Amino acid sequence: MGVNMEELKEKVLAFATKKAAHKSKMYIKDLYKADPDASPRQIKKAANELVKEQKLEYFSSGSTVMYGVPGFGKGIEEAFEE
Amino acid sequence: MADVKKHDTPMVDELKSGPWPSFVDDIEQRGFNGKQACLDLLGQLELSYKHKETHWKHGGIVGVFGYGGGVIGRYSDVPEEFPAIAHFHTIRVNQPASKFYSTAFLRKLCEIWDYRGSGMTNFHGSTGDMVLLGTSTDQLEPVFFDLTHQMGADLGGSGSNLRTPSCCVGKARCEWSCIDTQDICYNLTMTFQDELHRPAFPYKFKFKVSGCPNDCVAAIARCDCAIIGTWRDEIRIDQEAVKAYMGGELKPNAGAHSDRDWGAFDIQKEVIDLCPSQCMMMDGNELKINNRECVRCMHCINVMPEALRPGLDTGATILVGAKAPILEGAQLATVALPFIKMDKDNDYEEIKDFVDKVWDWWMEEGKNRERFGELIQRQSMQEFLRRTELKPIPQMVKEPRSNPYVFWSAEEVEGGWKRDVKTFRARHAA
Ligand code: HEM
Ligand code: HEM
Ligand code: SF4
Ligand code: SF4
């Protein structure tokens, strides 16, 4: 699949930033919607690279990991409510 | 004595009075030796007993750079009362396969942890990791640096990652091991470094490797993908040793039950009648096994280890989908591949191909926080077989009629499901 990683990262970041305004923590599954043509593996790769670049951040309960955009933060309890 | 303060903890202290060694003693002792965090921990525990609710805050964004697992953020929600545990993050450290250590390694690890953390450890967590309990955010990177640069150790998995693979002691010490559990465990760990250190999945995913069906790491009950050693040829029998067991010269179960007098060893009662597939018999003085019916339960081998041994054509059974009871109750794993050779020379390609298909399906279709076994439950065994390109086989059936998962699909039937109702009704009244 000819997905360009840089483009995909931009899409994931734009999607996450937009979403962060009303839901500050998201599951990897939410991020799949950033680009329906990309495979789950490509999305997770893009998201993990964005974390390395400190444009996204991980939020972990210990059992599950969610992604957030630095600067957007809501309560921990809220994030883990389905 | 160091300058530490013990909180008033009557309920916690009561735990010291029981017949078993108490964690309270150990933690308190370390506290009196200079770790206020240990005493604050017991103080907060007392408060939790009083309030009947936890005072730990759940989760956070802590971690080490480039990793999305291995550090589990914990904060006290009463930090004014217990300042030494205001931060109390857990660090999982990937254990060596089969948990062999040198004393030098352990001493060094404890030194690092005494200096940079609470001094409390848990050997080992249920994932298999060495667990370092309790440190503050500013210590995470230094601990990680020391672990990687001084110890040659790495963090384990947590969160929605592959969890640290673990294995039984295997061929290192156990003659029953049908596979090289340590090599398999290490190989999977190194192959899937990205999945181990960075979140990839809807939820956790665990590999566990047992060398034989005794399954000392309880893979069948605890992991999403169990690799359990087995054999497909015949149980090796030493008829002379069988006679020695019957004559009492050899102790059954290697003497494990000799603290009490159970009477003379009775091969019929203690072995043959307990064979779950009833495939053993005495033919005169000879023990006979119908290996086609043997389900490799290990019972006879466990009772008479000098007389019976696993076969020589060894490999592994791969099972999937075990989990603890969050949704739908606890579940044991289901057989996916009844036998594969675990081939070092091709880098265990067969199981990795299978795992790739499992992950593709789960990453696409798994719901948030849905274990792989739950996905099979929700979307069916048949869908699992389709996505992993496996053929249904009798070993996958739990018992007749309880999981009839093999159905025809429209593509497999001439004309599919479509039919002409009119011509049908011409022959059958409505
Ligand atoms: C070619 C003809 C038939 C086929 C292929 C067929 C197929 C099946 C199948 C696949 C099951 C489920 C078995 C299970 O999951 O345990 C079933 C159950 C059943 N069938 Fe048939 N069937 C046929 C004809 C009939 C006829 C003619 C009757 C009655 C007049 C009948 C009565 C039943 C009943 C009562 C059950 C339920 C049994 C139970 O749950 O214990 N079937 N059948
Ligand atoms: C070509 C004919 C038939 C086929 C292929 C067929 C197939 C099936 C199948 C696949 C099931 C579901 C079993 C399961 O999933 O556990 C079933 C259930 C059942 N069928 Fe049939 N069947 C046929 C004829 C009949 C007839 C003629 C009767 C009654 C006169 C009947 C009565 C039942 C009953 C009572 C059940 C059980 C329903 C339940 O357990 O809730 N079937 N059948
Ligand atoms: S699972 Fe089998 S091979 Fe591994 S230690 Fe236990 S008995 Fe030995
Ligand atoms: S291993 Fe179990 S099933 Fe096989 S012969 Fe021995 S007791 Fe029977």
XYZ file of C-alpha atoms in Angstrom, chain B residues 8-17 23-24 42 45-52:
21
model
C -0.720 4.483 63.311
C -1.920 1.371 61.449
C -3.850 -1.003 63.739
C -5.719 -2.863 60.996
C -2.685 -3.317 58.778
C -0.634 -4.470 61.794
C -3.164 -7.178 62.529
C -2.081 -8.914 59.327
C 1.247 -9.647 60.990
C -0.404 -11.935 63.516
C 4.042 -8.472 53.461
C 3.476 -5.962 56.243
C 1.293 1.138 54.944
C -3.263 1.164 53.130
C -4.680 1.649 56.632
C -6.661 4.617 55.347
C -8.012 2.475 52.502
C -9.074 -0.210 54.967
C -10.851 2.496 56.937
C -12.572 4.079 53.946
C -12.996 0.797 52.080
